[in-house]
Coordinates of N, CA and C and ligand atoms in Angstrom, one line a residue:
M1 N -16.9 14.9 2.7 CA -16.1 13.7 2.4 C -16.9 12.6 1.5
T2 N -16.1 12.3 0.5 CA -16.8 11.1 -0.2 C -15.8 9.9 -0.2
V3 N -16.1 8.9 0.4 CA -15.0 7.9 0.4 C -15.5 6.7 0.1
P4 N -15.0 5.9 -0.9 CA -15.3 4.9 -1.6 C -15.3 3.8 -0.4
P5 N -15.8 2.6 -0.8 CA -15.8 1.2 0.2 C -14.6 0.9 0.5
P6 N -14.1 0.7 1.5 CA -12.7 0.4 1.8 C -12.1 -1.0 1.3
I7 N -10.8 -0.8 0.8 CA -10.0 -1.9 0.4 C -9.0 -2.2 1.8
V8 N -9.3 -3.7 1.9 CA -8.2 -4.5 2.9 C -7.2 -5.2 2.4
A9 N -5.8 -4.9 2.3 CA -4.6 -5.4 1.7 C -3.8 -6.1 2.7
P10 N -4.0 -7.3 2.8 CA -3.1 -8.2 3.8 C -1.7 -8.1 3.2
S11 N -0.6 -7.8 4.1 CA 0.9 -7.8 3.6 C 1.4 -9.3 4.1
I12 N 2.0 -9.9 2.6 CA 2.5 -11.3 3.1 C 3.9 -11.2 3.8
L13 N 4.1 -9.8 4.1 CA 5.6 -9.5 4.8 C 5.4 -10.4 6.0
A14 N 4.1 -10.2 6.5 CA 4.1 -11.0 8.0 C 3.7 -12.6 7.6
A15 N 3.6 -13.2 6.4 CA 3.2 -14.3 6.6 C 4.2 -15.4 6.4
D16 N 4.1 -16.8 6.1 CA 5.3 -17.7 6.5 C 5.8 -18.0 5.4
F17 N 7.0 -17.4 4.7 CA 7.5 -17.5 3.5 C 7.8 -18.9 2.8
A18 N 7.7 -19.6 3.7 CA 7.8 -21.2 3.4 C 6.8 -21.5 2.8
R19 N 5.3 -21.1 3.3 CA 4.0 -21.6 2.7 C 3.4 -20.5 2.0
L20 N 3.8 -19.8 1.1 CA 3.3 -18.4 0.4 C 2.0 -18.6 -0.1
A21 N 2.2 -19.7 -1.2 CA 0.7 -19.9 -1.7 C -0.3 -20.3 -0.8
E22 N 0.0 -21.0 0.2 CA -1.1 -21.5 1.1 C -1.6 -20.0 1.9
E23 N -0.8 -19.2 2.3 CA -0.8 -18.0 3.0 C -1.7 -17.0 2.2
V24 N -1.2 -17.0 0.8 CA -2.2 -16.0 0.1 C -3.7 -16.8 -0.1
R25 N -3.7 -17.9 -0.4 CA -5.1 -18.6 -0.5 C -6.1 -18.3 0.8
A26 N -5.3 -18.2 2.3 CA -6.0 -18.1 3.2 C -6.6 -16.7 3.2
V27 N -6.4 -15.7 2.6 CA -6.9 -14.4 2.6 C -7.9 -14.2 1.5
Q28 N -7.7 -14.7 0.3 CA -7.8 -14.5 -0.9 C -9.7 -14.3 -1.2
D29 N -10.4 -15.0 -0.3 CA -11.7 -14.7 -0.6 C -12.6 -13.5 0.5
A30 N -11.5 -13.2 1.4 CA -11.7 -12.4 2.4 C -11.3 -10.9 2.2
A31 N -9.9 -10.7 1.6 CA -9.6 -9.4 1.2 C -9.5 -9.1 -0.2
D32 N -9.3 -7.7 -0.6 CA -9.6 -7.1 -1.7 C -8.4 -7.4 -2.6
W33 N -7.1 -6.5 -2.0 CA -5.9 -6.9 -2.9 C -4.8 -7.7 -1.8
L34 N -3.6 -8.3 -2.6 CA -2.6 -8.5 -1.8 C -1.4 -7.8 -1.8
H35 N -0.8 -7.5 -0.8 CA 0.0 -6.3 -0.6 C 1.4 -7.1 -0.5
V36 N 2.4 -6.7 -1.7 CA 3.6 -7.4 -1.4 C 4.7 -6.2 -1.3
D37 N 5.5 -6.4 -0.3 CA 6.4 -5.6 0.1 C 7.7 -6.0 -0.9
V38 N 8.6 -5.2 -1.6 CA 9.6 -5.4 -2.0 C 10.8 -4.7 -1.6
M39 N 11.7 -5.2 -1.1 CA 12.7 -4.3 -0.2 C 14.0 -4.6 -0.9
D40 N 14.9 -3.7 -0.7 CA 16.3 -4.1 -1.7 C 17.7 -3.8 -0.9
N41 N 17.0 -3.5 0.5 CA 18.5 -3.6 1.2 C 19.3 -2.5 0.8
H42 N 18.8 -1.1 0.3 CA 19.5 0.0 -0.3 C 18.6 0.8 0.2
F43 N 17.2 1.1 -0.6 CA 16.3 2.0 0.0 C 16.0 2.3 1.5
V44 N 16.0 0.7 1.9 CA 15.5 0.3 3.4 C 16.5 -0.3 3.7
P45 N 17.0 -1.0 5.1 CA 17.9 -1.7 5.1 C 17.5 -3.2 5.1
N46 N 16.1 -3.6 5.0 CA 15.6 -5.0 5.0 C 15.7 -5.2 3.5
L47 N 15.7 -6.8 3.4 CA 15.6 -7.4 2.4 C 14.6 -8.4 2.2
T48 N 13.6 -8.4 1.0 CA 12.6 -9.2 1.2 C 12.5 -10.1 -0.3
I49 N 11.2 -9.8 -0.9 CA 11.5 -10.5 -1.9 C 11.5 -9.7 -3.4
G50 N 11.6 -10.3 -4.5 CA 11.5 -9.6 -5.8 C 10.6 -10.0 -6.9
L51 N 11.0 -9.9 -8.2 CA 10.0 -10.2 -9.0 C 9.8 -11.6 -9.5
P52 N 10.9 -12.7 -9.2 CA 10.5 -14.1 -9.6 C 9.5 -14.4 -8.5
V53 N 9.2 -14.2 -7.2 CA 8.4 -14.4 -6.5 C 6.9 -13.8 -6.7
V54 N 6.8 -12.6 -7.2 CA 5.6 -12.0 -7.6 C 5.2 -12.8 -8.8
Q55 N 5.9 -13.2 -9.9 CA 5.4 -13.9 -11.1 C 5.3 -15.2 -10.5
S56 N 5.6 -15.9 -9.7 CA 5.3 -17.3 -9.2 C 3.9 -17.1 -8.4
L57 N 3.8 -16.1 -7.6 CA 2.5 -16.0 -6.8 C 1.3 -15.8 -7.8
R58 N 1.7 -14.9 -9.1 CA 0.7 -14.5 -9.9 C -0.2 -15.8 -10.5
A59 N 0.8 -17.2 -10.5 CA 0.0 -18.1 -11.0 C -0.7 -18.7 -9.9
V60 N -0.7 -18.6 -8.5 CA -1.8 -19.4 -7.9 C -2.7 -18.8 -7.3
T61 N -3.1 -17.4 -7.8 CA -4.0 -16.4 -7.1 C -4.6 -15.6 -8.5
E62 N -6.2 -15.2 -7.9 CA -6.5 -14.2 -9.0 C -6.3 -13.0 -8.3
M63 N -6.2 -12.7 -7.0 CA -6.4 -11.6 -6.3 C -5.4 -10.4 -7.0
P64 N -6.0 -9.3 -6.9 CA -5.0 -8.1 -7.4 C -3.8 -7.7 -6.6
F65 N -2.8 -7.7 -7.1 CA -1.7 -7.7 -6.4 C -1.1 -5.9 -6.3
D66 N -1.1 -5.5 -4.9 CA -0.7 -4.2 -4.6 C 0.7 -4.3 -4.4
V67 N 1.6 -3.9 -5.5 CA 3.2 -4.1 -5.0 C 3.7 -3.0 -4.4
H68 N 4.6 -3.0 -3.4 CA 4.8 -1.7 -2.7 C 6.5 -1.7 -2.5
L69 N 7.0 -1.0 -3.7 CA 8.5 -1.0 -4.0 C 9.2 -0.1 -2.9
M70 N 9.8 -0.8 -1.9 CA 10.9 -0.1 -1.3 C 12.3 -0.2 -1.8
I71 N 12.6 0.5 -3.1 CA 13.7 0.3 -3.4 C 14.4 1.7 -4.2
E72 N 15.4 1.5 -4.5 CA 16.2 2.5 -5.4 C 16.0 2.3 -6.7
D73 N 16.2 3.3 -7.4 CA 16.0 3.4 -8.9 C 14.7 2.5 -9.4
P74 N 13.6 3.3 -9.0 CA 12.3 2.0 -9.5 C 12.2 2.2 -10.8
R75 N 12.7 3.5 -11.4 CA 12.4 3.5 -12.9 C 12.8 2.4 -14.0
R76 N 14.1 1.7 -13.0 CA 14.7 0.5 -13.7 C 13.9 -0.3 -13.5
W77 N 13.0 -0.8 -12.3 CA 12.7 -2.2 -12.0 C 11.0 -2.0 -12.0
A78 N 10.5 -0.8 -11.8 CA 8.9 -0.8 -11.5 C 8.2 -1.5 -12.5
P79 N 8.6 -1.0 -13.9 CA 7.8 -1.7 -15.1 C 7.9 -3.2 -15.1
G80 N 8.6 -3.8 -14.7 CA 8.6 -5.3 -14.8 C 7.7 -5.8 -13.7
Y81 N 7.2 -5.4 -12.6 CA 6.2 -5.7 -12.0 C 4.7 -5.5 -12.7
A82 N 4.5 -4.6 -13.3 CA 3.4 -4.2 -14.2 C 3.6 -5.1 -15.3
D83 N 4.3 -5.7 -15.7 CA 4.3 -6.6 -16.9 C 4.2 -8.1 -16.2
A84 N 4.5 -8.1 -14.9 CA 4.4 -9.4 -14.5 C 2.8 -9.6 -13.9
G85 N 1.9 -8.5 -14.3 CA 0.7 -8.4 -13.9 C 0.2 -8.0 -12.3
A86 N 0.9 -7.4 -11.9 CA 0.6 -6.7 -10.6 C -0.5 -5.3 -11.1
Y87 N -1.5 -5.6 -10.1 CA -2.5 -4.5 -10.3 C -2.3 -3.2 -10.1
N88 N -1.5 -3.1 -9.0 CA -1.1 -1.5 -8.6 C 0.6 -1.8 -8.5
V89 N 1.2 -0.7 -9.0 CA 2.5 -0.7 -8.5 C 2.9 0.9 -7.7
T90 N 3.4 0.7 -6.7 CA 3.7 1.8 -6.0 C 5.2 1.9 -5.4
F91 N 5.9 3.3 -5.9 CA 7.3 3.5 -5.9 C 7.2 4.9 -4.7
H92 N 8.4 4.5 -4.1 CA 8.4 5.9 -3.0 C 8.9 7.2 -3.7
A93 N 8.5 8.3 -3.4 CA 8.7 9.6 -3.8 C 10.1 10.2 -3.3
E94 N 10.6 9.4 -2.3 CA 11.9 9.8 -2.2 C 13.0 9.2 -3.1
A95 N 12.6 8.0 -3.8 CA 13.5 7.3 -4.5 C 13.4 7.6 -6.0
C96 N 12.6 9.0 -6.6 CA 12.4 8.9 -7.9 C 12.5 10.4 -8.4
D97 N 13.2 10.9 -9.1 CA 13.2 12.1 -9.4 C 12.3 12.6 -10.5
D98 N 11.5 11.7 -11.2 CA 10.3 12.1 -12.2 C 9.3 11.0 -11.9
P99 N 8.6 11.4 -10.7 CA 7.5 10.5 -10.5 C 6.2 10.5 -11.5
V100 N 6.0 11.6 -12.2 CA 5.0 11.4 -13.1 C 5.4 10.8 -14.2
A101 N 6.9 11.0 -14.7 CA 7.0 10.1 -15.9 C 6.9 8.5 -15.5
L102 N 7.2 8.2 -14.4 CA 7.2 6.6 -14.2 C 5.8 6.1 -14.1
A103 N 5.2 7.1 -13.2 CA 3.4 6.8 -13.5 C 2.8 6.6 -14.7
K104 N 3.5 7.2 -15.6 CA 2.8 7.1 -17.2 C 3.3 5.7 -17.8
D105 N 4.5 5.5 -17.4 CA 5.2 4.1 -17.8 C 4.4 3.0 -17.2
L106 N 3.9 3.1 -16.0 CA 3.3 1.9 -15.2 C 2.0 2.0 -16.2
R107 N 1.5 3.2 -16.0 CA -0.1 2.9 -16.6 C 0.0 2.5 -18.3
S108 N 0.9 2.9 -18.9 CA 1.0 2.2 -20.4 C 1.5 0.8 -20.1
A109 N 2.0 0.3 -19.2 CA 2.3 -1.1 -19.0 C 1.0 -1.7 -18.5
G110 N 0.0 -1.3 -18.3 CA -1.5 -1.9 -17.8 C -1.6 -1.7 -16.3
A111 N -0.7 -1.2 -15.4 CA -0.9 -1.4 -14.1 C -1.7 0.0 -13.7
K112 N -1.9 -0.1 -12.5 CA -2.4 1.5 -11.5 C -0.9 2.0 -11.2
A113 N -0.8 3.2 -11.1 CA 0.2 3.9 -10.5 C 0.1 4.1 -8.8
G114 N 1.0 4.0 -8.3 CA 1.1 4.6 -7.0 C 2.2 5.2 -6.1
L115 N 1.7 6.1 -5.4 CA 3.1 7.2 -4.8 C 3.1 6.9 -3.4
A116 N 4.2 6.4 -3.0 CA 4.4 6.1 -1.5 C 5.4 7.4 -0.9
I117 N 4.7 7.7 0.2 CA 5.3 8.8 1.1 C 6.0 8.1 2.3
D118 N 7.2 8.6 2.5 CA 7.6 7.9 3.9 C 7.4 8.6 5.0
R119 N 7.5 8.2 6.3 CA 7.4 8.8 7.7 C 7.8 10.4 7.7
D120 N 9.0 10.6 7.2 CA 9.6 11.9 7.2 C 9.6 12.9 6.2
T121 N 8.7 12.3 5.0 CA 8.6 13.2 3.8 C 7.3 13.8 4.0
P122 N 7.0 15.2 3.7 CA 5.7 15.9 3.8 C 5.1 15.7 2.3
I123 N 3.8 15.7 2.7 CA 3.0 15.4 1.4 C 2.7 16.6 0.4
E124 N 2.9 18.1 0.9 CA 2.5 19.1 0.0 C 3.1 19.2 -1.2
P125 N 4.4 18.9 -1.3 CA 4.9 18.9 -2.7 C 4.5 18.0 -3.6
Y126 N 3.7 17.0 -3.3 CA 3.5 15.9 -4.1 C 1.8 16.0 -4.6
L127 N 1.0 17.0 -3.9 CA -0.1 17.2 -4.2 C -0.7 17.5 -5.6
D128 N 0.2 18.1 -6.3 CA -0.3 18.6 -7.6 C 0.2 17.5 -8.6
L129 N 0.8 16.2 -7.9 CA 1.0 15.3 -9.1 C 0.1 14.3 -8.8
L130 N -0.8 14.3 -8.1 CA -1.7 13.4 -7.8 C -2.6 12.8 -9.1
P131 N -3.1 13.8 -9.7 CA -3.7 13.5 -11.2 C -3.2 12.3 -11.9
S132 N -1.5 12.0 -11.9 CA -1.1 11.0 -12.5 C -1.2 9.6 -12.0
F133 N -1.7 9.8 -10.6 CA -1.7 8.5 -10.0 C -2.9 7.7 -9.7
D134 N -3.2 6.5 -9.5 CA -4.3 6.1 -8.7 C -4.3 5.4 -7.4
T135 N -3.4 5.6 -6.7 CA -3.2 5.4 -5.2 C -1.9 6.0 -4.3
L136 N -2.5 6.7 -3.4 CA -1.2 7.3 -2.6 C -1.0 6.8 -1.4
L137 N -0.2 6.1 -0.9 CA 0.1 5.4 -0.2 C 0.9 6.2 1.0
I138 N 0.3 6.2 2.3 CA 1.0 7.3 3.1 C 1.3 6.3 4.0
M139 N 2.8 6.3 4.7 CA 3.4 5.4 5.3 C 2.7 5.9 6.9
T140 N 2.2 5.1 7.6 CA 2.1 5.2 9.2 C 3.1 4.7 10.3
I141 N 4.4 4.2 9.5 CA 5.2 4.0 10.3 C 6.8 4.5 9.4
K142 N 7.5 4.3 9.8 CA 8.8 4.5 8.7 C 8.9 3.2 8.0
A143 N 9.1 3.2 6.8 CA 9.1 2.1 6.0 C 10.4 1.3 6.0
G144 N 10.2 -0.1 5.9 CA 11.4 -1.2 6.4 C 10.9 -2.2 6.9
F145 N 10.1 -2.3 8.0 CA 9.9 -3.3 8.8 C 8.4 -3.6 9.4
G146 N 7.9 -4.7 9.4 CA 6.6 -5.1 9.7 C 6.4 -5.0 11.3
G147 N 5.4 -5.0 11.8 CA 5.3 -5.2 13.1 C 5.7 -3.8 14.1
Q148 N 6.1 -2.8 13.2 CA 6.3 -1.7 14.2 C 5.0 -0.7 14.7
R149 N 5.2 -0.1 15.6 CA 3.8 0.9 16.0 C 3.5 1.7 15.4
F150 N 2.0 2.0 15.2 CA 1.5 2.9 14.3 C 2.0 4.4 14.8
I151 N 2.0 5.4 14.1 CA 2.4 6.7 14.4 C 1.2 7.5 14.0
P152 N 0.0 7.8 15.3 CA -1.0 8.8 14.8 C -0.7 10.1 14.2
Q153 N 0.1 10.7 14.5 CA 0.4 11.8 13.9 C 0.5 12.3 12.3
L154 N 1.1 11.2 11.8 CA 1.1 10.9 10.5 C -0.3 10.8 9.8
L155 N -1.2 10.6 10.5 CA -2.7 10.8 10.0 C -3.0 12.3 9.6
D156 N -2.1 12.9 10.1 CA -2.5 14.7 9.5 C -2.2 14.7 7.9
K157 N -1.4 13.8 7.3 CA -1.1 13.8 5.8 C -2.1 13.2 5.2
V158 N -2.8 12.2 6.0 CA -3.8 11.5 5.3 C -5.2 12.8 5.0
R159 N -5.1 13.3 6.3 CA -6.3 14.4 6.2 C -6.1 15.4 5.3
T160 N -4.8 15.8 4.9 CA -4.5 17.0 3.9 C -4.9 16.3 2.4
A161 N -4.3 14.7 2.3 CA -4.8 14.2 1.2 C -6.4 14.2 0.8
R162 N -6.9 13.9 1.7 CA -8.3 13.6 1.5 C -8.8 15.0 1.1
R163 N -8.7 15.8 1.8 CA -9.1 17.2 1.6 C -8.9 17.5 0.0
H164 N -7.7 17.5 -0.5 CA -7.2 17.5 -1.9 C -7.9 16.9 -3.1
V165 N -8.0 15.3 -2.5 CA -8.7 14.6 -3.5 C -10.1 14.9 -3.5
D166 N -10.9 15.4 -2.5 CA -12.0 15.6 -2.6 C -12.5 16.8 -3.6
T167 N -11.7 17.9 -2.9 CA -11.8 19.0 -3.8 C -11.4 19.2 -5.1
G168 N -10.6 18.1 -5.6 CA -9.9 18.2 -7.0 C -10.8 17.0 -7.7
H169 N -11.8 16.5 -6.8 CA -12.8 15.6 -7.4 C -11.6 14.4 -8.1
L170 N -10.5 13.8 -7.5 CA -9.7 13.0 -8.1 C -10.1 11.7 -7.7
E171 N -9.9 10.9 -8.6 CA -9.8 9.4 -8.4 C -8.8 8.6 -8.1
L172 N -8.7 8.6 -6.7 CA -7.1 8.1 -6.0 C -7.5 7.5 -4.8
R173 N -7.2 6.2 -4.6 CA -7.2 5.6 -3.3 C -6.0 6.2 -2.3
I174 N -6.4 6.5 -1.3 CA -5.4 6.9 -0.1 C -5.3 5.8 0.8
E175 N -3.9 5.2 0.9 CA -3.9 4.0 1.7 C -2.8 4.1 2.6
V176 N -3.2 3.6 3.8 CA -2.2 3.7 4.8 C -1.7 2.2 4.8
D177 N -0.2 2.5 5.5 CA 0.5 1.1 5.9 C 1.4 1.0 7.0
G178 N 1.1 0.2 7.8 CA 2.3 0.2 9.0 C 1.3 0.4 10.2
G179 N 1.4 -0.6 11.2 CA 0.5 -0.7 12.1 C -0.8 -0.7 12.0
I180 N -1.3 -1.1 11.2 CA -2.8 -1.1 11.1 C -3.4 -2.1 11.4
A181 N -4.2 -2.1 12.4 CA -4.8 -3.1 13.4 C -6.2 -2.9 13.8
A182 N -6.9 -3.7 14.6 CA -8.2 -3.1 15.3 C -8.2 -2.0 16.0
D183 N -7.0 -1.7 16.6 CA -7.0 -0.5 17.6 C -6.7 0.5 16.9
T184 N -6.4 0.4 15.5 CA -5.8 2.0 14.9 C -6.5 2.2 13.6
I185 N -7.3 1.0 13.2 CA -7.8 1.1 11.6 C -9.0 2.6 11.8
E186 N -9.6 2.4 12.8 CA -10.6 3.3 12.6 C -10.4 4.7 12.7
Q187 N -9.4 5.1 13.3 CA -8.5 6.7 13.5 C -8.3 6.9 11.6
A188 N -7.4 5.7 11.3 CA -7.0 6.2 9.8 C -8.4 6.2 9.0
A189 N -9.2 5.5 9.2 CA -10.7 5.6 8.3 C -11.1 6.8 8.5
S190 N -11.3 7.2 9.6 CA -11.9 8.5 10.2 C -11.0 10.1 9.5
A191 N -9.9 9.4 9.4 CA -8.9 10.6 8.6 C -9.2 10.8 7.1
G192 N -9.7 9.8 6.5 CA -10.0 9.7 5.0 C -9.2 8.7 4.2
A193 N -8.8 7.7 5.1 CA -7.9 6.4 4.3 C -9.0 5.6 3.7
D194 N -8.8 5.0 2.7 CA -9.5 4.2 1.9 C -9.1 2.9 1.4
A195 N -7.8 2.6 2.1 CA -7.2 1.3 1.9 C -6.1 1.2 2.7
F196 N -6.3 -0.3 3.3 CA -5.4 -0.1 4.3 C -4.6 -1.7 4.4
V197 N -3.6 -1.4 4.4 CA -2.6 -2.5 4.5 C -2.6 -2.9 6.0
A198 N -2.6 -4.2 6.1 CA -2.3 -5.1 7.2 C -1.6 -6.1 7.2
G199 N -0.4 -6.4 7.7 CA 0.2 -7.7 7.9 C 0.3 -8.5 9.4
T200 N 0.9 -7.8 10.3 CA 0.6 -8.6 11.4 C -0.7 -8.7 11.9
A201 N -1.6 -7.7 11.6 CA -3.0 -7.9 12.4 C -3.7 -9.1 11.6
V202 N -3.3 -9.5 10.3 CA -3.7 -10.1 9.6 C -3.2 -11.7 9.9
Y203 N -1.7 -11.7 9.7 CA -1.2 -13.2 9.4 C -0.8 -13.6 11.0
G204 N -0.9 -12.8 11.8 CA -0.6 -12.9 13.6 C -2.0 -13.4 14.2
A205 N -2.9 -13.0 13.0 CA -4.2 -13.9 13.8 C -4.4 -15.3 13.9
A206 N -5.2 -16.1 14.4 CA -5.3 -17.2 14.3 C -6.5 -17.3 13.1
D207 N -7.0 -16.7 12.5 CA -7.9 -16.7 11.5 C -7.6 -15.7 10.7
P208 N -6.7 -15.6 9.5 CA -6.7 -14.5 9.1 C -7.8 -13.8 8.3
A209 N -8.4 -14.8 7.6 CA -9.9 -14.2 6.8 C -10.9 -13.5 7.7
Q210 N -10.9 -14.0 8.6 CA -11.8 -13.5 10.0 C -11.3 -12.2 10.3
A211 N -9.9 -12.0 10.4 CA -9.1 -10.7 10.8 C -9.4 -9.5 9.7
V212 N -9.2 -10.0 8.4 CA -9.6 -9.3 7.4 C -11.0 -8.6 7.3
R213 N -11.8 -9.5 7.6 CA -13.4 -9.2 7.8 C -13.5 -8.1 8.7
H214 N -12.9 -8.3 9.9 CA -13.3 -7.6 11.3 C -12.7 -6.2 10.6
L215 N -11.7 -6.0 10.2 CA -10.8 -5.0 9.7 C -11.7 -4.0 8.8
R216 N -12.3 -4.8 8.0 CA -13.2 -4.0 6.9 C -14.3 -3.5 7.8
A217 N -14.8 -4.0 8.7 CA -16.1 -3.7 9.2 C -15.8 -2.6 10.1
L218 N -14.7 -2.7 10.7 CA -14.2 -1.6 11.6 C -14.1 -0.3 10.5
A219 N -13.4 -0.3 9.5 CA -13.2 0.7 8.6 C -14.4 1.5 7.9
E220 N -15.5 0.5 8.0 CA -16.6 0.8 7.1 C -17.1 1.9 8.0
R221 N -17.4 1.2 9.5 CA -18.3 1.9 10.6 C -17.4 3.5 10.5
A222 N -16.0 3.4 10.5 CA -15.5 4.7 11.0 C -15.3 5.7 9.8
A223 N -15.5 5.1 8.4 CA -15.5 6.2 7.4 C -16.2 7.3 7.5
P224 N -15.7 8.5 7.2 CA -16.5 9.7 7.1 C -17.8 9.9 6.5
G225 N -19.0 10.1 6.9 CA -20.3 9.8 6.2 C -20.7 8.6 6.4
A226 N -20.1 7.7 6.9 CA -20.9 6.2 7.1 C -22.0 6.3 8.3
Ligands
DX5_301 C1 6.7 -2.0 6.2 C2 5.7 -2.5 5.1 C3 4.1 -3.0 5.2 C4 4.3 -3.9 6.3 C5 3.3 -3.7 7.5 O1 7.6 -1.1 5.5 O2 5.5 -1.5 3.9 O3 3.7 -3.2 4.1 O4 4.3 -5.2 5.9 O5 3.5 -4.4 8.4 P1 2.3 -4.2 9.5 O6 1.0 -4.3 9.1 O7 2.7 -5.5 10.7 O8 2.8 -3.3 10.3
ZN302 ZN1 3.9 -2.0 2.5

């Protein structure tokens, strides 16, 4: 396996929404991407933030934004996030009937394209689509809420994806999201994930930047071939 250095992406879902700019600055020197969870109360029951917040945050930091859209009709909304300067825009496979077409739209709008696979969705039908994507986000919980317990069985999908990426020599980040913390990140890294979203484990810590550094060190140590 050839796994690139890990990406750690704090999720602002676990931050204090009344102090978002400060909360972003607290991790910007330690983290690689800022993970932004957009939920629409339809694709998932929860409701979070949308484009105006992303636009405002874009002005307060240089961090690359990793936007995770848990919304219906991503073909209508996703390109707006690319236009707003998101580095990567990920939408759910379950919400889109032509993922490859949307990936093309995102790339032509200047963003990287990500495909997300929720807890109950098998990965196999999507493997052949991966050359059109830059990131594959494998949920390690059921999408919708922060602070849930990590489901280790879902790492089988990460292993399958890693084998496929390596044998196909694809340039694709394999990202895990949900319940990633100091006691779970090593299993995810050794399964072949190379990008790690962490909400509670970062913003629930006394020192969020230190939490990011600790997670990265654990992921590096556990990476295959390390
Ligand atoms: C949940 C979101 C996650 C969430 C993770 O659907 O996609 O990004 O913020 O939160 P933790 O790290 O607390 O599980
Ligand atoms: Zn997320």
